Amino acid sequence: MFKIRQTARFKKDFAKLEPRTRNRLLEKVALLAKGYESQLDIKKLRGVDNLFRLRDGNYRVLYQKFVDRLLIILIKARHRKDVYR
């Protein structure tokens, strides 16, 4: 099981989301921490090492994964039109 860490940016973004969206994202992050990546819509992003995106409808969570340390760092949680900026 992976440890989950959140950046200040993620916390700020997450607080702005609707409660329903937050709950859905929390469920998916919990699955991610347990290692159930095959059940989630995840893609590796090009250009940066260990950077992935988790998709939930129109929302995306950007995160870094460090397998050697069993650590996932949540970076951003935004609408798909804003998350890659």
mmCIF file of N, CA and C in Angstrom:
data_model
loop_
_atom_site.group_PDB
_atom_site.id
_atom_site.type_symbol
_atom_site.label_atom_id
_atom_site.label_comp_id
_atom_site.label_asym_id
_atom_site.label_seq_id
_atom_site.Cartn_x
_atom_site.Cartn_y
_atom_site.Cartn_z
ATOM 1 N N MET A 1 0.838 -1.178 0.000
ATOM 2 C CA MET A 1 0.000 0.000 0.000
ATOM 3 C C MET A 1 0.888 1.249 0.000
ATOM 4 N N PHE A 2 0.528 2.202 -0.826
ATOM 5 C CA PHE A 2 1.288 3.437 -0.978
ATOM 6 C C PHE A 2 0.854 4.475 0.053
ATOM 7 N N LYS A 3 1.807 5.298 0.477
ATOM 8 C CA LYS A 3 1.488 6.455 1.306
ATOM 9 C C LYS A 3 1.071 7.585 0.370
ATOM 10 N N ILE A 4 0.118 8.383 0.802
ATOM 11 C CA ILE A 4 -0.367 9.502 0.004
ATOM 12 C C ILE A 4 0.076 10.801 0.666
ATOM 13 N N ARG A 5 0.709 11.661 -0.102
ATOM 14 C CA ARG A 5 1.083 12.999 0.357
ATOM 15 C C ARG A 5 0.397 14.007 -0.572
ATOM 16 N N GLN A 6 0.055 15.157 -0.041
ATOM 17 C CA GLN A 6 -0.618 16.192 -0.825
ATOM 18 C C GLN A 6 0.210 17.472 -0.805
ATOM 19 N N THR A 7 0.325 18.102 -1.969
ATOM 20 C CA THR A 7 0.986 19.402 -2.027
ATOM 21 C C THR A 7 -0.018 20.474 -1.596
ATOM 22 N N ALA A 8 0.493 21.652 -1.295
ATOM 23 C CA ALA A 8 -0.374 22.774 -0.931
ATOM 24 C C ALA A 8 -1.304 23.121 -2.089
ATOM 25 N N ARG A 9 -0.794 23.035 -3.317
ATOM 26 C CA ARG A 9 -1.603 23.310 -4.503
ATOM 27 C C ARG A 9 -2.772 22.332 -4.594
ATOM 28 N N PHE A 10 -2.515 21.057 -4.348
ATOM 29 C CA PHE A 10 -3.580 20.056 -4.395
ATOM 30 C C PHE A 10 -4.643 20.361 -3.349
ATOM 31 N N LYS A 11 -4.226 20.675 -2.137
ATOM 32 C CA LYS A 11 -5.188 20.965 -1.063
ATOM 33 C C LYS A 11 -6.080 22.150 -1.418
ATOM 34 N N LYS A 12 -5.475 23.171 -2.011
ATOM 35 C CA LYS A 12 -6.228 24.358 -2.402
ATOM 36 C C LYS A 12 -7.221 24.033 -3.522
ATOM 37 N N ASP A 13 -6.758 23.303 -4.531
ATOM 38 C CA ASP A 13 -7.625 22.900 -5.639
ATOM 39 C C ASP A 13 -8.765 22.018 -5.140
ATOM 40 N N PHE A 14 -8.435 21.074 -4.290
ATOM 41 C CA PHE A 14 -9.398 20.098 -3.795
ATOM 42 C C PHE A 14 -10.506 20.781 -2.992
ATOM 43 N N ALA A 15 -10.149 21.792 -2.208
ATOM 44 C CA ALA A 15 -11.128 22.514 -1.389
ATOM 45 C C ALA A 15 -12.146 23.267 -2.245
ATOM 46 N N LYS A 16 -11.765 23.636 -3.461
ATOM 47 C CA LYS A 16 -12.649 24.382 -4.348
ATOM 48 C C LYS A 16 -13.658 23.501 -5.081
ATOM 49 N N LEU A 17 -13.447 22.201 -5.077
ATOM 50 C CA LEU A 17 -14.325 21.283 -5.814
ATOM 51 C C LEU A 17 -15.636 21.071 -5.067
ATOM 52 N N GLU A 18 -16.667 20.672 -5.827
ATOM 53 C CA GLU A 18 -17.954 20.342 -5.225
ATOM 54 C C GLU A 18 -17.798 19.098 -4.358
ATOM 55 N N PRO A 19 -18.588 18.977 -3.302
ATOM 56 C CA PRO A 19 -18.480 17.813 -2.404
ATOM 57 C C PRO A 19 -18.634 16.468 -3.124
ATOM 58 N N ARG A 20 -19.518 16.392 -4.082
ATOM 59 C CA ARG A 20 -19.719 15.141 -4.820
ATOM 60 C C ARG A 20 -18.471 14.754 -5.609
ATOM 61 N N THR A 21 -17.866 15.737 -6.238
ATOM 62 C CA THR A 21 -16.640 15.498 -7.000
ATOM 63 C C THR A 21 -15.504 15.104 -6.068
ATOM 64 N N ARG A 22 -15.406 15.777 -4.919
ATOM 65 C CA ARG A 22 -14.370 15.437 -3.940
ATOM 66 C C ARG A 22 -14.495 13.991 -3.478
ATOM 67 N N ASN A 23 -15.726 13.561 -3.192
ATOM 68 C CA ASN A 23 -15.942 12.184 -2.734
ATOM 69 C C ASN A 23 -15.525 11.166 -3.786
ATOM 70 N N ARG A 24 -15.882 11.434 -5.044
ATOM 71 C CA ARG A 24 -15.496 10.514 -6.130
ATOM 72 C C ARG A 24 -13.985 10.441 -6.256
ATOM 73 N N LEU A 25 -13.320 11.593 -6.190
ATOM 74 C CA LEU A 25 -11.861 11.609 -6.306
ATOM 75 C C LEU A 25 -11.203 10.908 -5.124
ATOM 76 N N LEU A 26 -11.750 11.080 -3.932
ATOM 77 C CA LEU A 26 -11.198 10.392 -2.763
ATOM 78 C C LEU A 26 -11.283 8.879 -2.909
ATOM 79 N N GLU A 27 -12.394 8.397 -3.447
ATOM 80 C CA GLU A 27 -12.551 6.958 -3.678
ATOM 81 C C GLU A 27 -11.499 6.451 -4.653
ATOM 82 N N LYS A 28 -11.269 7.216 -5.705
ATOM 83 C CA LYS A 28 -10.295 6.792 -6.709
ATOM 84 C C LYS A 28 -8.861 6.868 -6.175
ATOM 85 N N VAL A 29 -8.568 7.882 -5.381
ATOM 86 C CA VAL A 29 -7.228 7.986 -4.780
ATOM 87 C C VAL A 29 -7.016 6.828 -3.806
ATOM 88 N N ALA A 30 -8.058 6.428 -3.092
ATOM 89 C CA ALA A 30 -7.943 5.280 -2.179
ATOM 90 C C ALA A 30 -7.625 4.002 -2.954
ATOM 91 N N LEU A 31 -8.271 3.811 -4.104
ATOM 92 C CA LEU A 31 -7.964 2.657 -4.946
ATOM 93 C C LEU A 31 -6.527 2.725 -5.452
ATOM 94 N N LEU A 32 -6.094 3.919 -5.817
ATOM 95 C CA LEU A 32 -4.728 4.126 -6.287
ATOM 96 C C LEU A 32 -3.722 3.750 -5.198
ATOM 97 N N ALA A 33 -3.993 4.161 -3.971
ATOM 98 C CA ALA A 33 -3.088 3.860 -2.856
ATOM 99 C C ALA A 33 -3.006 2.364 -2.589
ATOM 100 N N LYS A 34 -4.092 1.652 -2.843
ATOM 101 C CA LYS A 34 -4.116 0.202 -2.621
ATOM 102 C C LYS A 34 -3.491 -0.577 -3.775
ATOM 103 N N GLY A 35 -3.186 0.123 -4.882
ATOM 104 C CA GLY A 35 -2.524 -0.526 -6.009
ATOM 105 C C GLY A 35 -3.464 -1.050 -7.073
ATOM 106 N N TYR A 36 -4.701 -0.587 -7.095
ATOM 107 C CA TYR A 36 -5.680 -1.047 -8.084
ATOM 108 C C TYR A 36 -5.690 -0.141 -9.315
ATOM 109 N N GLU A 37 -4.542 0.115 -9.871
ATOM 110 C CA GLU A 37 -4.429 1.014 -11.022
ATOM 111 C C GLU A 37 -5.163 0.490 -12.248
ATOM 112 N N SER A 38 -5.272 -0.812 -12.390
ATOM 113 C CA SER A 38 -5.923 -1.382 -13.566
ATOM 114 C C SER A 38 -7.413 -1.059 -13.597
ATOM 115 N N GLN A 39 -8.001 -0.688 -12.479
ATOM 116 C CA GLN A 39 -9.420 -0.353 -12.420
ATOM 117 C C GLN A 39 -9.670 1.136 -12.645
ATOM 118 N N LEU A 40 -8.615 1.909 -12.818
ATOM 119 C CA LEU A 40 -8.729 3.353 -12.950
ATOM 120 C C LEU A 40 -8.251 3.808 -14.326
ATOM 121 N N ASP A 41 -8.692 4.996 -14.718
ATOM 122 C CA ASP A 41 -8.256 5.584 -15.983
ATOM 123 C C ASP A 41 -7.024 6.437 -15.700
ATOM 124 N N ILE A 42 -5.850 5.837 -15.901
ATOM 125 C CA ILE A 42 -4.581 6.487 -15.593
ATOM 126 C C ILE A 42 -3.699 6.488 -16.832
ATOM 127 N N LYS A 43 -3.019 7.605 -17.046
ATOM 128 C CA LYS A 43 -2.049 7.691 -18.134
ATOM 129 C C LYS A 43 -0.787 8.361 -17.623
ATOM 130 N N LYS A 44 0.342 7.922 -18.144
ATOM 131 C CA LYS A 44 1.610 8.565 -17.837
ATOM 132 C C LYS A 44 1.746 9.776 -18.747
ATOM 133 N N LEU A 45 2.162 10.896 -18.189
ATOM 134 C CA LEU A 45 2.339 12.112 -18.976
ATOM 135 C C LEU A 45 3.751 12.176 -19.521
ATOM 136 N N ARG A 46 3.865 12.668 -20.729
ATOM 137 C CA ARG A 46 5.169 12.752 -21.379
ATOM 138 C C ARG A 46 5.957 13.950 -20.877
ATOM 139 N N GLY A 47 7.265 13.812 -20.875
ATOM 140 C CA GLY A 47 8.145 14.931 -20.589
ATOM 141 C C GLY A 47 8.625 15.038 -19.151
ATOM 142 N N VAL A 48 7.931 14.400 -18.219
ATOM 143 C CA VAL A 48 8.324 14.482 -16.810
ATOM 144 C C VAL A 48 8.340 13.072 -16.236
ATOM 145 N N ASP A 49 9.398 12.742 -15.518
ATOM 146 C CA ASP A 49 9.487 11.414 -14.912
ATOM 147 C C ASP A 49 8.449 11.248 -13.816
ATOM 148 N N ASN A 50 7.869 10.077 -13.749
ATOM 149 C CA ASN A 50 6.942 9.698 -12.688
ATOM 150 C C ASN A 50 5.703 10.569 -12.586
ATOM 151 N N LEU A 51 5.290 11.255 -13.641
ATOM 152 C CA LEU A 51 4.101 12.102 -13.584
ATOM 153 C C LEU A 51 2.947 11.395 -14.300
ATOM 154 N N PHE A 52 1.820 11.266 -13.600
ATOM 155 C CA PHE A 52 0.654 10.564 -14.118
ATOM 156 C C PHE A 52 -0.579 11.435 -13.936
ATOM 157 N N ARG A 53 -1.636 11.081 -14.658
ATOM 158 C CA ARG A 53 -2.915 11.729 -14.456
ATOM 159 C C ARG A 53 -3.971 10.670 -14.205
ATOM 160 N N LEU A 54 -4.847 10.977 -13.270
ATOM 161 C CA LEU A 54 -5.988 10.141 -12.926
ATOM 162 C C LEU A 54 -7.226 10.865 -13.408
ATOM 163 N N ARG A 55 -8.054 10.194 -14.194
ATOM 164 C CA ARG A 55 -9.230 10.821 -14.791
ATOM 165 C C ARG A 55 -10.492 10.387 -14.053
ATOM 166 N N ASP A 56 -11.345 11.381 -13.774
ATOM 167 C CA ASP A 56 -12.678 11.119 -13.243
ATOM 168 C C ASP A 56 -13.634 12.095 -13.908
ATOM 169 N N GLY A 57 -14.309 11.641 -14.958
ATOM 170 C CA GLY A 57 -15.209 12.524 -15.689
ATOM 171 C C GLY A 57 -14.440 13.678 -16.292
ATOM 172 N N ASN A 58 -14.832 14.898 -15.937
ATOM 173 C CA ASN A 58 -14.162 16.088 -16.456
ATOM 174 C C ASN A 58 -13.044 16.581 -15.557
ATOM 175 N N TYR A 59 -12.740 15.842 -14.514
ATOM 176 C CA TYR A 59 -11.713 16.259 -13.569
ATOM 177 C C TYR A 59 -10.492 15.354 -13.649
ATOM 178 N N ARG A 60 -9.330 15.953 -13.356
ATOM 179 C CA ARG A 60 -8.072 15.226 -13.418
ATOM 180 C C ARG A 60 -7.293 15.464 -12.128
ATOM 181 N N VAL A 61 -6.589 14.451 -11.704
ATOM 182 C CA VAL A 61 -5.657 14.569 -10.587
ATOM 183 C C VAL A 61 -4.280 14.242 -11.151
ATOM 184 N N LEU A 62 -3.359 15.177 -11.025
ATOM 185 C CA LEU A 62 -1.983 14.935 -11.431
ATOM 186 C C LEU A 62 -1.203 14.483 -10.206
ATOM 187 N N TYR A 63 -0.396 13.450 -10.395
ATOM 188 C CA TYR A 63 0.364 12.926 -9.266
ATOM 189 C C TYR A 63 1.673 12.318 -9.724
ATOM 190 N N GLN A 64 2.598 12.220 -8.792
ATOM 191 C CA GLN A 64 3.869 11.543 -9.015
ATOM 192 C C GLN A 64 3.859 10.269 -8.187
ATOM 193 N N LYS A 65 4.447 9.228 -8.747
ATOM 194 C CA LYS A 65 4.483 7.939 -8.069
ATOM 195 C C LYS A 65 5.932 7.481 -7.958
ATOM 196 N N PHE A 66 6.326 7.129 -6.725
ATOM 197 C CA PHE A 66 7.658 6.634 -6.456
ATOM 198 C C PHE A 66 7.524 5.224 -5.898
ATOM 199 N N VAL A 67 7.718 4.235 -6.756
ATOM 200 C CA VAL A 67 7.521 2.836 -6.388
ATOM 201 C C VAL A 67 8.539 2.384 -5.347
ATOM 202 N N ASP A 68 9.781 2.849 -5.469
ATOM 203 C CA ASP A 68 10.819 2.432 -4.534
ATOM 204 C C ASP A 68 10.551 2.889 -3.098
ATOM 205 N N ARG A 69 9.844 4.013 -2.936
ATOM 206 C CA ARG A 69 9.529 4.523 -1.600
ATOM 207 C C ARG A 69 8.068 4.273 -1.204
ATOM 208 N N LEU A 70 7.297 3.632 -2.099
ATOM 209 C CA LEU A 70 5.864 3.403 -1.890
ATOM 210 C C LEU A 70 5.150 4.708 -1.536
ATOM 211 N N LEU A 71 5.366 5.721 -2.393
ATOM 212 C CA LEU A 71 4.860 7.065 -2.130
ATOM 213 C C LEU A 71 4.155 7.616 -3.360
ATOM 214 N N ILE A 72 3.008 8.248 -3.150
ATOM 215 C CA ILE A 72 2.284 8.962 -4.200
ATOM 216 C C ILE A 72 2.095 10.391 -3.718
ATOM 217 N N ILE A 73 2.512 11.348 -4.535
ATOM 218 C CA ILE A 73 2.365 12.760 -4.200
ATOM 219 C C ILE A 73 1.316 13.365 -5.125
ATOM 220 N N LEU A 74 0.202 13.809 -4.543
ATOM 221 C CA LEU A 74 -0.874 14.431 -5.302
ATOM 222 C C LEU A 74 -0.504 15.885 -5.546
ATOM 223 N N ILE A 75 -0.525 16.305 -6.819
ATOM 224 C CA ILE A 75 -0.031 17.630 -7.188
ATOM 225 C C ILE A 75 -1.155 18.616 -7.475
ATOM 226 N N LYS A 76 -2.097 18.230 -8.337
ATOM 227 C CA LYS A 76 -3.202 19.112 -8.719
ATOM 228 C C LYS A 76 -4.494 18.323 -8.836
ATOM 229 N N ALA A 77 -5.626 19.006 -8.635
ATOM 230 C CA ALA A 77 -6.949 18.426 -8.871
ATOM 231 C C ALA A 77 -7.811 19.530 -9.456
ATOM 232 N N ARG A 78 -8.019 19.464 -10.767
ATOM 233 C CA ARG A 78 -8.754 20.531 -11.450
ATOM 234 C C ARG A 78 -9.588 19.969 -12.598
ATOM 235 N N HIS A 79 -10.399 20.869 -13.159
ATOM 236 C CA HIS A 79 -11.161 20.546 -14.360
ATOM 237 C C HIS A 79 -10.174 20.294 -15.489
ATOM 238 N N ARG A 80 -10.551 19.459 -16.422
ATOM 239 C CA ARG A 80 -9.639 19.062 -17.485
ATOM 240 C C ARG A 80 -9.131 20.215 -18.326
ATOM 241 N N LYS A 81 -9.897 21.297 -18.448
ATOM 242 C CA LYS A 81 -9.448 22.424 -19.271
ATOM 243 C C LYS A 81 -8.367 23.254 -18.578
ATOM 244 N N ASP A 82 -8.248 23.114 -17.237
ATOM 245 C CA ASP A 82 -7.298 23.935 -16.479
ATOM 246 C C ASP A 82 -6.104 23.176 -15.914
ATOM 247 N N VAL A 83 -6.179 21.873 -15.845
ATOM 248 C CA VAL A 83 -5.196 21.116 -15.073
ATOM 249 C C VAL A 83 -3.800 21.103 -15.690
ATOM 250 N N TYR A 84 -3.682 21.206 -16.988
ATOM 251 C CA TYR A 84 -2.365 21.067 -17.634
ATOM 252 C C TYR A 84 -1.638 22.389 -17.796
ATOM 253 N N ARG A 85 -2.190 23.462 -17.277
ATOM 254 C CA ARG A 85 -1.544 24.772 -17.391
ATOM 255 C C ARG A 85 -0.547 24.974 -16.297
#
